[in-house]
Amino acid sequence: MPLRLIFMGTPDFAVPTLLELVAHGHEVVAVYTRAPKPAGRGMKLQLSPVEQEARRLGIPVLTPTTLKTPEALEEFRAYNADAAVVVAYGMILPQAILDAPPLGCFNLHASLLPRWRGAAPINRAIMAGDAESGVMVMKMDIGLDTGDVAMAERLAISDAMTAADLHDALAPLGADLMVRAMGGLARGGLQLQKQSEDGVTYAAKIEKAEARIDWQRPAREVLRHIHGLSPFPGAWCEIATDGEPARIKILRCEPAKSSGTSGEVLDDRLIIACGDGAIRILELQRAGKAPMKAADFLRGTPLNAGVRFS
């Protein structure tokens, strides 16, 4: 039996879930998303990815700046939704909103809770060297990702995975999981389990100050730091070109069997020494330029062995 749903989400990660819910016959009566923001060279207002899809599907879109007013609650209740589905919405839901749908509000979170509650679970899992990640559907409460868990799917993280790779793998996995959860909810068979109090960690928002690469760390830590911040905000370092320091973001790399002084270029294939071991840069981006393969970069900026990254 299909459900009447309110969908609340904003970025690309949320789009597959919206599309799958509609494809499986659920009636999405309204979409809540963040308001358009200026973007691009012309600073034109840009609709969120979720709003773009909702408009294409002909679903009413709301972009409130707050959900804490009586008017916002009345508008939310007026849709008479059975439940709300929340995927990376970007706004805190007050208790009155959480209590409004008779079946509750259900969130898709991109981690294996209680590990990595909070804003940046995909980035933090990679940066911490985790062997796996996943997606979970939980019934929301007033806490930060503390609700009872309904369903979960796990996914291995390889050292070759960037944040973009893991994002793109988890988004469809999560969409399928939420569809199954809503199917169980509609049948009255969705089982909930309290989160463990052991192993709680928090995925704090990525700060610009932590994006600089520390070449004195072991090679695997450097690699995971780089991949956890790729493509955004991008882990960066500086090299001297034409006598001036130039900032470079490193987007993808691999382990290399070599060693040397931390930050030193060891050969003509962009192998860089770390505190223990080395990495080989595969893809990078100069300030103001498009991402490029290491080979293309070296054709325009040849680097001799002994040059230092800092």
mmCIF file of C-alpha atoms in Angstrom:
data_model
loop_
_atom_site.group_PDB
_atom_site.id
_atom_site.type_symbol
_atom_site.label_atom_id
_atom_site.label_comp_id
_atom_site.label_asym_id
_atom_site.label_seq_id
_atom_site.Cartn_x
_atom_site.Cartn_y
_atom_site.Cartn_z
ATOM 1 C CA MET A 1 0.000 0.000 0.000
ATOM 2 C CA PRO A 2 1.542 3.346 -1.017
ATOM 3 C CA LEU A 3 2.163 6.027 1.586
ATOM 4 C CA ARG A 4 1.524 9.770 1.503
ATOM 5 C CA LEU A 5 4.981 11.201 2.048
ATOM 6 C CA ILE A 6 6.671 14.542 2.544
ATOM 7 C CA PHE A 7 10.225 14.425 1.184
ATOM 8 C CA MET A 8 12.897 16.659 2.719
ATOM 9 C CA GLY A 9 16.308 16.854 1.052
ATOM 10 C CA THR A 10 18.675 19.148 -0.788
ATOM 11 C CA PRO A 11 21.861 17.845 -2.510
ATOM 12 C CA ASP A 12 22.584 15.280 -5.232
ATOM 13 C CA PHE A 13 22.840 12.536 -2.604
ATOM 14 C CA ALA A 14 19.103 12.872 -1.878
ATOM 15 C CA VAL A 15 17.870 12.725 -5.480
ATOM 16 C CA PRO A 16 17.974 8.917 -5.998
ATOM 17 C CA THR A 17 15.811 8.392 -2.907
ATOM 18 C CA LEU A 18 13.177 10.848 -4.133
ATOM 19 C CA LEU A 19 13.106 9.213 -7.556
ATOM 20 C CA GLU A 20 12.869 5.677 -6.150
ATOM 21 C CA LEU A 21 10.026 6.555 -3.793
ATOM 22 C CA VAL A 22 8.036 8.008 -6.690
ATOM 23 C CA ALA A 23 8.915 5.064 -8.970
ATOM 24 C CA HIS A 24 7.625 2.604 -6.350
ATOM 25 C CA GLY A 25 4.235 4.268 -6.209
ATOM 26 C CA HIS A 26 4.439 6.343 -3.046
ATOM 27 C CA GLU A 27 2.605 9.662 -3.213
ATOM 28 C CA VAL A 28 5.121 12.414 -2.511
ATOM 29 C CA VAL A 29 2.753 15.281 -1.734
ATOM 30 C CA ALA A 30 5.411 17.935 -1.080
ATOM 31 C CA VAL A 31 9.160 18.432 -1.213
ATOM 32 C CA TYR A 32 11.000 20.572 1.323
ATOM 33 C CA THR A 33 14.463 21.751 0.307
ATOM 34 C CA ARG A 34 16.907 24.574 0.947
ATOM 35 C CA ALA A 35 16.267 27.871 -0.814
ATOM 36 C CA PRO A 36 18.125 28.630 -4.084
ATOM 37 C CA LYS A 37 21.607 30.102 -3.664
ATOM 38 C CA PRO A 38 23.654 32.372 -5.940
ATOM 39 C CA ALA A 39 26.257 30.365 -7.850
ATOM 40 C CA GLY A 40 28.524 30.579 -10.873
ATOM 41 C CA ARG A 41 30.166 33.580 -12.475
ATOM 42 C CA GLY A 42 26.878 35.413 -12.888
ATOM 43 C CA MET A 43 25.837 34.558 -9.304
ATOM 44 C CA LYS A 44 22.420 33.516 -10.551
ATOM 45 C CA LEU A 45 20.110 31.759 -8.126
ATOM 46 C CA GLN A 46 20.566 28.022 -8.514
ATOM 47 C CA LEU A 47 17.895 25.536 -7.472
ATOM 48 C CA SER A 48 18.993 22.629 -5.324
ATOM 49 C CA PRO A 49 19.294 19.273 -7.131
ATOM 50 C CA VAL A 50 16.242 18.021 -5.222
ATOM 51 C CA GLU A 51 14.160 21.050 -6.215
ATOM 52 C CA GLN A 52 15.111 20.590 -9.860
ATOM 53 C CA GLU A 53 13.860 16.986 -9.790
ATOM 54 C CA ALA A 54 10.736 17.833 -7.816
ATOM 55 C CA ARG A 55 9.753 20.505 -10.318
ATOM 56 C CA ARG A 56 10.356 18.069 -13.182
ATOM 57 C CA LEU A 57 8.038 15.601 -11.437
ATOM 58 C CA GLY A 58 5.412 18.265 -10.769
ATOM 59 C CA ILE A 59 5.654 18.005 -6.978
ATOM 60 C CA PRO A 60 4.998 21.161 -4.886
ATOM 61 C CA VAL A 61 8.268 22.596 -3.494
ATOM 62 C CA LEU A 62 8.690 24.534 -0.260
ATOM 63 C CA THR A 63 11.861 26.348 0.832
ATOM 64 C CA PRO A 64 11.141 27.705 4.332
ATOM 65 C CA THR A 65 13.924 29.431 6.217
ATOM 66 C CA THR A 66 12.657 27.964 9.482
ATOM 67 C CA LEU A 67 10.352 25.164 10.630
ATOM 68 C CA LYS A 68 9.969 26.534 14.161
ATOM 69 C CA THR A 69 6.983 28.851 13.653
ATOM 70 C CA PRO A 70 3.313 27.931 14.148
ATOM 71 C CA GLU A 71 2.732 28.831 10.496
ATOM 72 C CA ALA A 72 5.406 26.390 9.298
ATOM 73 C CA LEU A 73 3.927 23.616 11.439
ATOM 74 C CA GLU A 74 0.408 24.311 10.182
ATOM 75 C CA GLU A 75 1.590 24.221 6.568
ATOM 76 C CA PHE A 76 3.453 20.946 7.187
ATOM 77 C CA ARG A 77 0.428 19.329 8.842
ATOM 78 C CA ALA A 78 -1.891 20.471 6.058
ATOM 79 C CA TYR A 79 -0.370 17.909 3.686
ATOM 80 C CA ASN A 80 -1.727 15.082 5.871
ATOM 81 C CA ALA A 81 1.311 12.946 5.180
ATOM 82 C CA ASP A 82 1.631 9.487 6.712
ATOM 83 C CA ALA A 83 5.377 9.976 7.158
ATOM 84 C CA ALA A 84 8.290 12.201 6.175
ATOM 85 C CA VAL A 85 11.497 11.023 4.508
ATOM 86 C CA VAL A 86 14.585 13.128 5.227
ATOM 87 C CA VAL A 87 17.841 12.860 3.255
ATOM 88 C CA ALA A 88 20.548 15.491 3.777
ATOM 89 C CA TYR A 89 17.972 18.249 4.167
ATOM 90 C CA GLY A 90 20.287 20.651 5.973
ATOM 91 C CA MET A 91 17.842 22.009 8.558
ATOM 92 C CA ILE A 92 17.042 20.794 12.054
ATOM 93 C CA LEU A 93 13.505 19.484 12.485
ATOM 94 C CA PRO A 94 11.875 20.684 15.716
ATOM 95 C CA GLN A 95 9.953 18.251 17.899
ATOM 96 C CA ALA A 96 6.564 19.514 16.674
ATOM 97 C CA ILE A 97 7.487 18.665 13.069
ATOM 98 C CA LEU A 98 8.870 15.262 14.097
ATOM 99 C CA ASP A 99 5.589 14.510 15.846
ATOM 100 C CA ALA A 100 3.319 15.691 13.020
ATOM 101 C CA PRO A 101 3.211 12.641 10.689
ATOM 102 C CA PRO A 102 1.389 9.743 12.394
ATOM 103 C CA LEU A 103 4.020 7.202 11.306
ATOM 104 C CA GLY A 104 7.002 9.461 12.036
ATOM 105 C CA CYS A 105 9.946 11.016 10.213
ATOM 106 C CA PHE A 106 12.627 8.734 8.777
ATOM 107 C CA ASN A 107 16.170 9.793 7.944
ATOM 108 C CA LEU A 108 18.685 8.195 5.580
ATOM 109 C CA HIS A 109 22.165 8.624 7.057
ATOM 110 C CA ALA A 110 25.424 7.798 5.263
ATOM 111 C CA SER A 111 27.265 5.941 8.020
ATOM 112 C CA LEU A 112 27.049 2.879 10.227
ATOM 113 C CA LEU A 113 25.517 4.520 13.270
ATOM 114 C CA PRO A 114 26.415 5.262 16.012
ATOM 115 C CA ARG A 115 29.733 5.855 14.211
ATOM 116 C CA TRP A 116 29.916 9.209 12.438
ATOM 117 C CA ARG A 117 26.811 10.993 13.579
ATOM 118 C CA GLY A 118 26.694 14.491 12.157
ATOM 119 C CA ALA A 119 27.475 16.556 9.093
ATOM 120 C CA ALA A 120 30.312 14.860 7.169
ATOM 121 C CA PRO A 121 30.130 11.072 7.643
ATOM 122 C CA ILE A 122 31.429 10.154 4.180
ATOM 123 C CA ASN A 123 34.524 12.342 4.441
ATOM 124 C CA ARG A 124 35.282 11.354 8.020
ATOM 125 C CA ALA A 125 35.009 7.613 7.391
ATOM 126 C CA ILE A 126 37.627 7.801 4.633
ATOM 127 C CA MET A 127 39.898 10.210 6.515
ATOM 128 C CA ALA A 128 39.855 7.958 9.589
ATOM 129 C CA GLY A 129 40.924 4.928 7.572
ATOM 130 C CA ASP A 130 37.669 3.013 8.135
ATOM 131 C CA ALA A 131 37.383 -0.336 6.361
ATOM 132 C CA GLU A 132 33.656 0.063 5.724
ATOM 133 C CA SER A 133 30.801 2.517 5.622
ATOM 134 C CA GLY A 134 27.144 2.168 4.797
ATOM 135 C CA VAL A 135 23.677 3.659 4.981
ATOM 136 C CA MET A 136 21.043 3.437 7.691
ATOM 137 C CA VAL A 137 17.384 4.346 7.923
ATOM 138 C CA MET A 138 16.413 5.617 11.359
ATOM 139 C CA LYS A 139 13.262 7.007 12.888
ATOM 140 C CA MET A 140 14.202 10.535 13.856
ATOM 141 C CA ASP A 141 14.159 11.958 17.350
ATOM 142 C CA ILE A 142 15.293 15.345 18.632
ATOM 143 C CA GLY A 143 18.943 14.241 19.043
ATOM 144 C CA LEU A 144 21.718 14.431 16.454
ATOM 145 C CA ASP A 145 21.357 11.152 14.505
ATOM 146 C CA THR A 146 20.373 9.320 17.689
ATOM 147 C CA GLY A 147 17.093 7.769 16.528
ATOM 148 C CA ASP A 148 16.204 4.078 16.509
ATOM 149 C CA VAL A 149 17.537 2.243 13.451
ATOM 150 C CA ALA A 150 15.213 0.376 11.097
ATOM 151 C CA MET A 151 17.497 -0.984 8.364
ATOM 152 C CA ALA A 152 21.130 -0.868 7.259
ATOM 153 C CA GLU A 153 23.408 -1.749 4.348
ATOM 154 C CA ARG A 154 27.199 -1.980 4.553
ATOM 155 C CA LEU A 155 29.833 -1.144 1.924
ATOM 156 C CA ALA A 156 33.589 -1.758 1.963
ATOM 157 C CA ILE A 157 35.888 1.266 1.632
ATOM 158 C CA SER A 158 39.057 0.674 -0.369
ATOM 159 C CA ASP A 159 42.091 2.944 -0.194
ATOM 160 C CA ALA A 160 41.390 3.893 -3.826
ATOM 161 C CA MET A 161 37.982 5.400 -2.963
ATOM 162 C CA THR A 162 37.542 9.156 -2.826
ATOM 163 C CA ALA A 163 34.698 10.900 -1.039
ATOM 164 C CA ALA A 164 33.026 11.319 -4.439
ATOM 165 C CA ASP A 165 33.340 7.595 -5.144
ATOM 166 C CA LEU A 166 31.831 6.625 -1.795
ATOM 167 C CA HIS A 167 29.077 9.244 -2.170
ATOM 168 C CA ASP A 168 28.135 7.856 -5.580
ATOM 169 C CA ALA A 169 28.077 4.288 -4.264
ATOM 170 C CA LEU A 170 26.029 5.051 -1.147
ATOM 171 C CA ALA A 171 23.374 7.260 -2.789
ATOM 172 C CA PRO A 172 21.642 4.482 -4.804
ATOM 173 C CA LEU A 173 22.228 1.972 -2.009
ATOM 174 C CA GLY A 174 20.444 4.333 0.366
ATOM 175 C CA ALA A 175 17.599 4.947 -2.072
ATOM 176 C CA ASP A 176 16.917 1.218 -2.304
ATOM 177 C CA LEU A 177 17.129 0.884 1.482
ATOM 178 C CA MET A 178 14.627 3.700 2.085
ATOM 179 C CA VAL A 179 12.176 2.219 -0.417
ATOM 180 C CA ARG A 180 12.353 -1.105 1.418
ATOM 181 C CA ALA A 181 11.919 0.664 4.750
ATOM 182 C CA MET A 182 8.846 2.557 3.542
ATOM 183 C CA GLY A 183 7.440 -0.713 2.191
ATOM 184 C CA GLY A 184 7.855 -2.256 5.625
ATOM 185 C CA LEU A 185 6.318 0.818 7.254
ATOM 186 C CA ALA A 186 3.285 0.628 4.956
ATOM 187 C CA ARG A 187 2.779 -3.049 5.838
ATOM 188 C CA GLY A 188 3.158 -2.358 9.550
ATOM 189 C CA GLY A 189 6.207 -4.595 9.765
ATOM 190 C CA LEU A 190 9.084 -2.141 10.173
ATOM 191 C CA GLN A 191 11.192 -3.153 13.178
ATOM 192 C CA LEU A 192 13.192 -0.536 15.099
ATOM 193 C CA GLN A 193 16.281 -1.088 17.228
ATOM 194 C CA LYS A 194 17.930 1.360 19.606
ATOM 195 C CA GLN A 195 21.430 2.504 18.729
ATOM 196 C CA SER A 196 24.290 1.234 20.808
ATOM 197 C CA GLU A 197 25.879 3.653 23.253
ATOM 198 C CA ASP A 198 29.275 2.137 22.420
ATOM 199 C CA GLY A 199 31.368 3.428 19.530
ATOM 200 C CA VAL A 200 29.705 6.821 19.190
ATOM 201 C CA THR A 201 31.746 9.238 17.053
ATOM 202 C CA TYR A 202 30.876 12.586 15.496
ATOM 203 C CA ALA A 203 31.522 13.627 11.914
ATOM 204 C CA ALA A 204 32.215 17.323 12.358
ATOM 205 C CA LYS A 205 31.861 19.660 9.402
ATOM 206 C CA ILE A 206 35.064 19.881 7.370
ATOM 207 C CA GLU A 207 37.020 23.022 8.204
ATOM 208 C CA LYS A 208 39.276 24.740 5.673
ATOM 209 C CA ALA A 209 42.183 24.675 8.107
ATOM 210 C CA GLU A 210 42.367 20.875 8.067
ATOM 211 C CA ALA A 211 42.669 20.593 4.288
ATOM 212 C CA ARG A 212 46.417 21.242 4.120
ATOM 213 C CA ILE A 213 48.441 18.059 3.603
ATOM 214 C CA ASP A 214 50.930 17.094 6.297
ATOM 215 C CA TRP A 215 53.645 15.172 4.448
ATOM 216 C CA GLN A 216 55.197 14.035 7.725
ATOM 217 C CA ARG A 217 52.296 11.649 8.339
ATOM 218 C CA PRO A 218 52.542 8.005 7.163
ATOM 219 C CA ALA A 219 51.708 7.441 3.492
ATOM 220 C CA ARG A 220 48.374 5.691 4.096
ATOM 221 C CA GLU A 221 47.189 8.511 6.357
ATOM 222 C CA VAL A 222 48.180 11.066 3.723
ATOM 223 C CA LEU A 223 46.364 9.062 1.035
ATOM 224 C CA ARG A 224 43.185 8.757 3.130
ATOM 225 C CA HIS A 225 43.318 12.463 3.986
ATOM 226 C CA ILE A 226 43.573 13.336 0.298
ATOM 227 C CA HIS A 227 40.809 10.958 -0.781
ATOM 228 C CA GLY A 228 38.519 11.942 2.085
ATOM 229 C CA LEU A 229 38.555 15.564 0.893
ATOM 230 C CA SER A 230 38.286 14.858 -2.848
ATOM 231 C CA PRO A 231 36.905 16.632 -4.751
ATOM 232 C CA PHE A 232 35.690 19.150 -2.167
ATOM 233 C CA PRO A 233 37.129 21.056 -0.451
ATOM 234 C CA GLY A 234 40.284 19.349 -1.756
ATOM 235 C CA ALA A 235 43.430 18.545 0.209
ATOM 236 C CA TRP A 236 46.167 20.967 -0.825
ATOM 237 C CA CYS A 237 49.848 21.720 -0.611
ATOM 238 C CA GLU A 238 52.293 24.183 -2.157
ATOM 239 C CA ILE A 239 55.241 23.867 -4.522
ATOM 240 C CA ALA A 240 57.639 26.503 -5.790
ATOM 241 C CA THR A 241 57.228 27.170 -9.520
ATOM 242 C CA ASP A 242 59.168 30.006 -11.140
ATOM 243 C CA GLY A 243 60.341 30.965 -7.660
ATOM 244 C CA GLU A 244 56.811 31.535 -6.360
ATOM 245 C CA PRO A 245 54.730 29.192 -4.149
ATOM 246 C CA ALA A 246 51.777 27.736 -6.043
ATOM 247 C CA ARG A 247 48.846 26.012 -4.345
ATOM 248 C CA ILE A 248 47.848 22.619 -5.721
ATOM 249 C CA LYS A 249 44.929 20.407 -4.736
ATOM 250 C CA ILE A 250 45.619 16.674 -4.930
ATOM 251 C CA LEU A 251 42.486 14.755 -5.887
ATOM 252 C CA ARG A 252 43.618 11.160 -6.331
ATOM 253 C CA CYS A 253 46.728 9.160 -5.477
ATOM 254 C CA GLU A 254 47.982 5.631 -4.836
ATOM 255 C CA PRO A 255 50.567 4.001 -2.557
ATOM 256 C CA ALA A 256 54.149 3.885 -3.858
ATOM 257 C CA LYS A 257 57.042 1.691 -2.767
ATOM 258 C CA SER A 258 59.601 4.361 -2.064
ATOM 259 C CA SER A 259 60.871 6.620 0.698
ATOM 260 C CA GLY A 260 62.683 9.888 1.271
ATOM 261 C CA THR A 261 62.438 13.221 3.023
ATOM 262 C CA SER A 262 58.825 14.204 3.751
ATOM 263 C CA GLY A 263 57.306 16.153 0.845
ATOM 264 C CA GLU A 264 60.193 15.427 -1.540
ATOM 265 C CA VAL A 265 59.534 14.593 -5.200
ATOM 266 C CA LEU A 266 61.289 11.269 -5.699
ATOM 267 C CA ASP A 267 61.029 10.735 -9.464
ATOM 268 C CA ASP A 268 59.476 11.976 -12.704
ATOM 269 C CA ARG A 269 56.146 10.196 -12.050
ATOM 270 C CA LEU A 270 55.121 12.436 -9.130
ATOM 271 C CA ILE A 271 55.982 10.023 -6.346
ATOM 272 C CA ILE A 272 56.121 12.077 -3.137
ATOM 273 C CA ALA A 273 57.784 10.953 0.079
ATOM 274 C CA CYS A 274 55.748 10.896 3.287
ATOM 275 C CA GLY A 275 56.817 10.467 6.896
ATOM 276 C CA ASP A 276 56.734 6.727 6.320
ATOM 277 C CA GLY A 277 56.507 5.469 2.736
ATOM 278 C CA ALA A 278 55.309 7.440 -0.264
ATOM 279 C CA ILE A 279 52.357 8.122 -2.543
ATOM 280 C CA ARG A 280 52.099 8.675 -6.279
ATOM 281 C CA ILE A 281 49.860 11.546 -7.373
ATOM 282 C CA LEU A 282 47.389 10.520 -10.093
ATOM 283 C CA GLU A 283 45.132 13.564 -10.408
ATOM 284 C CA LEU A 284 45.527 17.157 -9.231
ATOM 285 C CA GLN A 285 44.279 20.693 -9.750
ATOM 286 C CA ARG A 286 46.104 24.009 -9.885
ATOM 287 C CA ALA A 287 44.378 27.082 -8.479
ATOM 288 C CA GLY A 288 41.893 28.422 -11.005
ATOM 289 C CA LYS A 289 42.366 25.457 -13.358
ATOM 290 C CA ALA A 290 40.403 22.317 -14.146
ATOM 291 C CA PRO A 291 41.398 18.962 -12.627
ATOM 292 C CA MET A 292 44.023 17.116 -14.658
ATOM 293 C CA LYS A 293 45.933 13.870 -14.766
ATOM 294 C CA ALA A 294 49.435 13.930 -13.314
ATOM 295 C CA ALA A 295 50.991 13.237 -16.724
ATOM 296 C CA ASP A 296 49.263 16.288 -18.224
ATOM 297 C CA PHE A 297 50.400 18.438 -15.316
ATOM 298 C CA LEU A 298 54.017 17.331 -15.716
ATOM 299 C CA ARG A 299 54.030 18.190 -19.412
ATOM 300 C CA GLY A 300 53.315 21.806 -18.504
ATOM 301 C CA THR A 301 55.188 21.901 -15.184
ATOM 302 C CA PRO A 302 58.113 19.468 -15.194
ATOM 303 C CA LEU A 303 59.358 18.758 -11.685
ATOM 304 C CA ASN A 304 62.802 17.376 -10.983
ATOM 305 C CA ALA A 305 63.587 14.928 -8.211
ATOM 306 C CA GLY A 306 64.373 16.806 -5.015
ATOM 307 C CA VAL A 307 61.691 19.478 -5.403
ATOM 308 C CA ARG A 308 59.715 19.777 -2.154
ATOM 309 C CA PHE A 309 55.963 19.862 -1.602
ATOM 310 C CA SER A 310 55.052 21.782 1.545
#
